[in-house]
Amino acid sequence: MTLDQHLLQTLIDIYPNTVSFESFSKHYTCSKDDFLEAGRILQIKDYPISHTNNHFYLTIPLISEAKLNRLTKNTKTHHPFIVKEAIPSTNTFALNSFSSFEEGSVILAHHQTKGKGRLGRQWSATMGKSIALSLVLRPTIDSQSLPLFTQLTAAALCQALKAYGDTQIKWPNDIVLNGKKIAGILIESQFQENQLEGLVIGIGINTHLEHEDFEDSLLHKATSLKIETRQIVDPNVIIADFLTVFDQFYSDWLKTHKTYPFISVCKKESALLGKEIHVFSPNEPPKAATVKDINEKGELIVHYQGHAQLTPLQSLDFSVRNSQNGYI
Ligand code: BTN
């Protein structure tokens, strides 16, 4: 590891305390100039660090492998954590080396340079100010069950984020807080010779993004936990809480194949049930509809204006928007 990586690790481990040259040089042989240079490198890389009187400190907590291991020691599934500094996308990283990751592995990055959103969109966030997580799973399922995983994940994420406010689920894959998006889910599958080898469950959570970190076009529809709660949150606690709830839903589903436990959460916490929406599908004009239900397959049941029957929508094909304010 380079000196700046050692300094980063030290800052992560001792957050919120400061690191002085005197304490750092007890563990890592270096001159004071080397120490200051290491701190400057981290600042140039955009890590959220500050300094005062030649002490460095993190302004917000970052993902810590040691803390995650501590917080998840009692989860139902064992989760090996792989924490990267900056990579294009945790989902791409997981998919590219899929066979090398064991079930339950969690790939995390302080920064993604080419984060992917649903329907081919981009997902970008400032260094250290959001959670980028990819969970590797190898369930023996057919690809028709895939949309269910978005609902299972949304239910777990919504419950884990309840600690920060009245979070809701905007079918199929958004978690919203106070009417704006706080987190998104992108599930990708890995096939080998037409056989489903496994899944990568990608989750992005806006933790400490400020207004200026969002593009103007997103300001009216996206937000962060910091903006909404005016508090510093610990990404490690959020990740551990999410994995705890996820593991419970997932292990129950593997045993029973009953979807009620998580679909009932999706319904209870739905931001769309009963609402007038517009349904967007590729190559078609948006269609006005009323949301009636979410069924046991995780499909959104809508009533299109002028239609006699209800129509189920699968999450892979559609996005929906509220008819009034354009987002929820
Ligand atoms: C969406 O709302 O469109 C889905 C966003 C998913 C973003 C996460 S961040 C971690 C993982 N890696 C990616 O490239 N995307 C997902």
Coordinates of C-alpha atoms and ligand atoms in Angstrom, one line a residue:
M1 CA 0.0 0.0 0.0
T2 CA 1.1 3.5 -0.7
L3 CA 1.5 6.1 2.1
D4 CA -1.7 7.9 1.2
Q5 CA -3.6 4.6 1.3
H6 CA -2.2 3.9 4.8
L7 CA -3.3 7.4 5.8
L8 CA -6.8 6.9 4.4
Q9 CA -7.1 3.6 6.2
T10 CA -6.0 5.2 9.5
L11 CA -8.5 8.0 9.0
I12 CA -11.3 5.6 8.3
D13 CA -10.4 3.4 11.3
I14 CA -10.2 6.3 13.8
Y15 CA -13.1 8.5 12.5
P16 CA -14.0 11.1 13.9
N17 CA -10.6 11.6 15.5
T18 CA -7.7 13.4 13.8
V19 CA -4.3 12.0 12.8
S20 CA -1.1 13.9 13.6
F21 CA 2.3 13.4 12.1
E22 CA 3.5 12.3 15.5
S23 CA 1.0 9.5 15.9
F24 CA 1.1 8.4 12.2
S25 CA 4.9 8.2 12.1
K26 CA 4.9 5.7 15.1
H27 CA 3.3 3.1 12.7
Y28 CA 4.6 4.2 9.3
T29 CA 8.1 5.5 8.7
C30 CA 8.0 8.8 6.8
S31 CA 9.0 12.4 7.0
K32 CA 6.6 15.1 8.0
D33 CA 6.7 16.3 4.3
D34 CA 5.7 12.8 3.2
F35 CA 2.8 12.8 5.7
L36 CA 1.5 16.2 4.5
E37 CA 1.9 15.1 0.8
A38 CA -0.1 11.9 1.5
G39 CA -2.9 14.0 2.9
R40 CA -2.7 16.3 -0.1
I41 CA -3.0 13.4 -2.4
L42 CA -6.1 12.2 -0.7
Q43 CA -7.6 15.7 -1.0
I44 CA -6.7 15.8 -4.7
K45 CA -8.5 12.5 -5.1
D46 CA -11.5 14.3 -3.6
Y47 CA -11.7 12.3 -0.3
P48 CA -13.7 14.2 2.3
I49 CA -10.7 15.2 4.4
S50 CA -9.7 18.4 6.1
H51 CA -6.7 19.5 8.2
T52 CA -6.0 21.7 11.1
N53 CA -2.6 22.4 12.6
N54 CA -1.1 19.5 10.6
H55 CA -3.7 17.1 11.7
F56 CA -5.9 15.4 9.1
Y57 CA -9.4 14.1 9.7
L58 CA -12.4 12.8 7.7
T59 CA -15.3 15.2 7.6
I60 CA -17.8 12.3 7.2
P61 CA -17.4 8.6 8.0
L62 CA -16.4 6.3 5.1
I63 CA -17.0 2.6 4.5
S64 CA -14.8 0.6 6.8
E65 CA -14.3 -3.1 6.3
A66 CA -13.4 -3.7 10.0
K67 CA -16.6 -2.0 11.2
L68 CA -18.7 -3.8 8.6
N69 CA -17.3 -7.1 9.8
R70 CA -18.1 -6.2 13.4
L71 CA -21.6 -5.0 12.6
T72 CA -22.5 -8.0 10.5
K73 CA -21.1 -10.8 12.6
N74 CA -24.6 -12.1 13.5
T75 CA -26.3 -11.8 10.1
K76 CA -27.9 -15.0 8.7
T77 CA -25.5 -15.1 5.7
H78 CA -21.7 -14.6 5.9
H79 CA -20.8 -11.5 3.9
P80 CA -17.2 -11.1 2.8
F81 CA -16.6 -7.4 2.1
I82 CA -14.4 -6.1 -0.8
V83 CA -13.9 -2.3 -0.5
K84 CA -12.4 -0.5 -3.5
E85 CA -11.2 3.1 -3.7
A86 CA -12.5 4.1 -7.1
I87 CA -13.7 1.7 -9.8
P88 CA -16.0 2.2 -12.8
S89 CA -19.0 0.4 -11.3
T90 CA -19.3 -2.1 -8.4
N91 CA -21.9 -4.0 -10.5
T92 CA -19.6 -4.3 -13.5
F93 CA -16.7 -5.3 -11.2
A94 CA -18.8 -8.1 -9.7
L95 CA -20.1 -9.3 -13.0
N96 CA -16.6 -9.3 -14.6
S97 CA -15.2 -11.6 -11.9
F98 CA -18.4 -13.3 -10.9
S99 CA -17.0 -16.8 -10.5
S100 CA -14.3 -15.5 -8.0
F101 CA -16.9 -14.2 -5.6
E102 CA -18.6 -16.4 -3.1
E103 CA -22.3 -16.2 -2.3
G104 CA -23.1 -13.2 -0.1
S105 CA -20.0 -11.2 -1.2
V106 CA -20.4 -7.5 -1.0
I107 CA -18.4 -5.2 -3.3
L108 CA -18.2 -1.6 -2.2
A109 CA -16.5 1.5 -3.6
H110 CA -15.8 4.9 -2.2
H111 CA -16.3 6.2 -5.7
Q112 CA -17.7 4.9 -9.0
T113 CA -16.5 6.6 -12.2
K114 CA -19.1 4.9 -14.4
G115 CA -21.9 4.0 -12.1
K116 CA -24.9 2.5 -13.9
G117 CA -28.6 3.2 -13.3
R118 CA -31.7 1.4 -14.5
L119 CA -32.8 1.6 -18.1
G120 CA -29.3 2.5 -19.3
R121 CA -29.0 5.7 -17.2
Q122 CA -25.9 6.9 -15.4
W123 CA -25.6 6.9 -11.6
S124 CA -23.0 9.3 -10.4
A125 CA -22.0 10.6 -7.0
T126 CA -19.2 12.6 -5.4
M127 CA -16.4 10.6 -3.8
G128 CA -17.3 9.2 -0.3
K129 CA -20.7 10.8 -0.2
S130 CA -22.8 7.9 -1.3
I131 CA -23.0 4.1 -0.8
A132 CA -22.2 2.0 -3.9
L133 CA -22.9 -1.6 -3.1
S134 CA -23.1 -4.8 -5.1
L135 CA -24.3 -8.0 -3.5
V136 CA -23.4 -11.3 -5.2
L137 CA -26.0 -14.1 -5.0
R138 CA -26.4 -17.5 -6.6
P139 CA -29.9 -18.7 -6.1
T140 CA -31.2 -21.6 -8.2
I141 CA -34.1 -19.8 -9.9
D142 CA -35.4 -19.2 -13.4
S143 CA -35.1 -15.8 -14.9
Q144 CA -38.8 -15.2 -14.5
S145 CA -38.3 -14.8 -10.8
L146 CA -35.7 -12.0 -11.3
P147 CA -38.2 -9.1 -10.9
L148 CA -39.0 -10.4 -7.5
F149 CA -35.5 -9.7 -6.3
T150 CA -36.0 -6.0 -7.0
Q151 CA -39.1 -6.0 -4.7
L152 CA -37.3 -8.1 -2.0
T153 CA -34.4 -5.7 -2.1
A154 CA -36.6 -2.6 -2.1
A155 CA -38.5 -3.9 0.9
A156 CA -35.3 -4.5 2.8
L157 CA -33.8 -1.2 1.9
C158 CA -36.9 0.8 2.7
Q159 CA -37.1 -0.9 6.2
A160 CA -33.4 -0.3 6.8
L161 CA -33.7 3.4 5.9
K162 CA -36.8 3.9 8.1
A163 CA -34.4 4.9 10.8
Y164 CA -33.8 8.2 8.9
G165 CA -37.4 9.2 8.1
D166 CA -40.6 8.1 6.5
T167 CA -39.1 6.3 3.5
Q168 CA -41.3 4.8 0.8
I169 CA -40.9 2.6 -2.2
K170 CA -41.6 4.0 -5.7
W171 CA -42.1 0.8 -7.7
P172 CA -40.1 -0.8 -9.0
N173 CA -36.7 0.3 -7.7
D174 CA -36.6 3.7 -6.0
I175 CA -36.6 4.5 -2.3
V176 CA -37.9 8.0 -1.7
L177 CA -37.8 10.2 1.4
N178 CA -40.0 13.4 1.6
G179 CA -41.0 12.8 -2.0
K180 CA -37.5 12.7 -3.5
K181 CA -35.3 9.7 -4.5
I182 CA -32.7 8.7 -1.8
A183 CA -31.7 5.3 -3.2
G184 CA -31.9 3.1 -6.3
I185 CA -31.6 -0.6 -7.1
L186 CA -30.1 -2.1 -10.3
I187 CA -30.2 -5.9 -10.5
E188 CA -28.1 -7.6 -13.2
S189 CA -27.9 -11.3 -14.0
Q190 CA -25.0 -13.4 -14.9
F191 CA -25.6 -16.2 -17.5
Q192 CA -23.4 -19.1 -18.5
E193 CA -24.4 -21.0 -21.6
N194 CA -28.0 -19.8 -21.2
Q195 CA -28.1 -20.9 -17.6
L196 CA -28.6 -18.3 -14.9
E197 CA -25.4 -18.4 -12.8
G198 CA -26.3 -15.7 -10.4
L199 CA -27.3 -12.2 -9.6
V200 CA -25.6 -8.9 -8.7
I201 CA -27.9 -6.7 -6.6
G202 CA -26.6 -3.2 -7.1
I203 CA -27.7 -0.5 -4.6
G204 CA -26.8 3.2 -4.6
I205 CA -27.7 5.3 -1.5
N206 CA -27.3 9.0 -1.4
T207 CA -25.8 9.5 2.1
H208 CA -23.9 12.8 2.3
L209 CA -24.5 14.5 -1.1
E210 CA -25.2 18.2 -0.8
H211 CA -27.4 20.2 -3.2
E212 CA -24.4 21.3 -5.2
D213 CA -23.4 17.6 -5.8
F214 CA -26.6 17.1 -7.9
E215 CA -27.0 18.1 -11.5
D216 CA -29.6 20.8 -11.8
S217 CA -32.0 18.5 -13.7
L218 CA -32.0 16.1 -10.6
L219 CA -32.5 18.7 -7.9
H220 CA -36.3 18.5 -7.8
K221 CA -36.3 14.7 -7.7
A222 CA -33.2 13.5 -5.8
T223 CA -32.0 14.1 -2.3
S224 CA -29.6 12.7 0.3
L225 CA -30.0 11.5 3.9
K226 CA -27.7 14.5 5.0
I227 CA -30.0 17.0 3.2
E228 CA -33.2 15.5 4.7
T229 CA -32.0 14.8 8.2
R230 CA -29.3 17.5 8.5
Q231 CA -27.2 14.8 10.2
I232 CA -24.1 12.9 9.5
V233 CA -25.0 9.2 9.0
D234 CA -22.8 6.1 9.2
P235 CA -22.7 4.2 5.9
N236 CA -21.5 1.1 7.8
V237 CA -24.6 1.0 10.0
I238 CA -26.9 1.5 6.9
I239 CA -25.2 -1.3 5.1
A240 CA -25.3 -3.7 8.1
D241 CA -29.0 -2.8 8.7
F242 CA -29.8 -3.5 5.1
L243 CA -28.0 -6.8 5.0
T244 CA -29.7 -7.9 8.2
V245 CA -33.2 -7.3 6.8
F246 CA -32.3 -8.6 3.3
D247 CA -30.9 -11.9 4.7
Q248 CA -34.1 -12.5 6.7
F249 CA -36.3 -12.0 3.6
Y250 CA -34.0 -13.9 1.3
S251 CA -33.5 -16.9 3.6
D252 CA -37.3 -17.2 4.2
W253 CA -38.0 -16.9 0.5
L254 CA -35.4 -19.7 -0.3
K255 CA -37.2 -21.9 2.2
T256 CA -40.8 -21.2 1.4
H257 CA -40.9 -19.4 -2.0
K258 CA -43.6 -17.3 -0.4
T259 CA -43.3 -13.6 -1.4
Y260 CA -45.9 -12.2 1.0
P261 CA -43.4 -11.1 3.7
F262 CA -41.7 -8.7 1.4
I263 CA -44.5 -7.9 -1.1
S264 CA -46.6 -6.8 1.9
V265 CA -43.9 -4.3 2.8
C266 CA -43.8 -3.1 -0.8
K267 CA -47.5 -2.5 -0.7
K268 CA -47.6 -0.9 2.8
E269 CA -44.7 1.4 1.9
S270 CA -45.7 2.1 -1.7
A271 CA -45.6 5.7 -2.9
L272 CA -47.7 4.8 -5.8
L273 CA -50.7 2.7 -4.7
G274 CA -54.0 4.5 -5.5
K275 CA -52.1 7.2 -7.4
E276 CA -52.6 8.5 -11.0
I277 CA -49.5 7.8 -12.9
H278 CA -48.0 7.8 -16.4
V279 CA -46.5 4.6 -17.6
F280 CA -43.4 4.8 -19.9
S281 CA -42.5 1.9 -22.1
P282 CA -39.9 1.8 -24.9
N283 CA -41.1 3.2 -28.3
E284 CA -44.6 4.1 -27.0
P285 CA -46.2 7.3 -25.8
P286 CA -46.8 7.6 -22.1
K287 CA -50.1 6.2 -20.9
A288 CA -52.3 7.5 -18.1
A289 CA -53.2 4.9 -15.5
T290 CA -54.3 4.4 -11.9
V291 CA -52.2 2.1 -9.6
K292 CA -54.4 -0.6 -8.1
D293 CA -52.1 -3.1 -6.5
I294 CA -48.7 -5.0 -6.4
N295 CA -49.3 -8.7 -6.9
E296 CA -47.4 -11.7 -5.5
K297 CA -45.0 -11.7 -8.5
G298 CA -44.0 -8.1 -7.7
E299 CA -45.9 -6.7 -10.7
L300 CA -47.6 -3.3 -10.6
I301 CA -51.3 -3.7 -11.3
V302 CA -52.6 -0.7 -13.1
H303 CA -55.9 0.4 -14.7
Y304 CA -55.3 2.2 -18.0
Q305 CA -57.9 4.9 -18.7
G306 CA -60.6 3.5 -21.0
H307 CA -59.6 -0.2 -20.5
A308 CA -62.0 -2.7 -19.0
Q309 CA -59.4 -4.9 -17.5
L310 CA -56.4 -4.4 -15.1
T311 CA -52.9 -4.7 -16.5
P312 CA -49.9 -6.2 -14.7
L313 CA -46.6 -4.3 -15.4
Q314 CA -43.2 -6.1 -15.0
S315 CA -40.4 -4.0 -13.6
L316 CA -37.9 -4.9 -16.4
D317 CA -40.0 -3.1 -19.0
F318 CA -41.5 0.0 -17.5
S319 CA -40.9 3.2 -15.6
V320 CA -43.7 5.2 -14.1
R321 CA -44.2 8.8 -13.0
N322 CA -46.8 10.6 -11.1
S323 CA -49.2 12.5 -13.3
Q324 CA -49.1 15.7 -11.1
N325 CA -45.6 16.6 -10.0
G326 CA -43.6 14.5 -12.5
Y327 CA -41.8 12.3 -10.0
I328 CA -43.9 10.5 -7.4
Ligands
BTN1 C1 -31.4 3.4 -10.4 O1 -32.0 4.0 -9.6 O2 -31.5 3.7 -11.7 C2 -30.4 2.3 -10.0 C3 -29.2 2.9 -9.4 C4 -28.2 1.8 -9.0 C5 -26.9 2.3 -8.6 C6 -26.0 1.3 -8.0 S1 -24.6 2.0 -7.2 C7 -23.9 0.4 -7.0 C8 -24.2 -0.4 -8.2 N1 -23.2 -0.2 -9.3 C9 -23.7 0.4 -10.3 O3 -23.0 0.7 -11.3 N2 -25.0 0.7 -10.2 C10 -25.5 0.2 -8.9

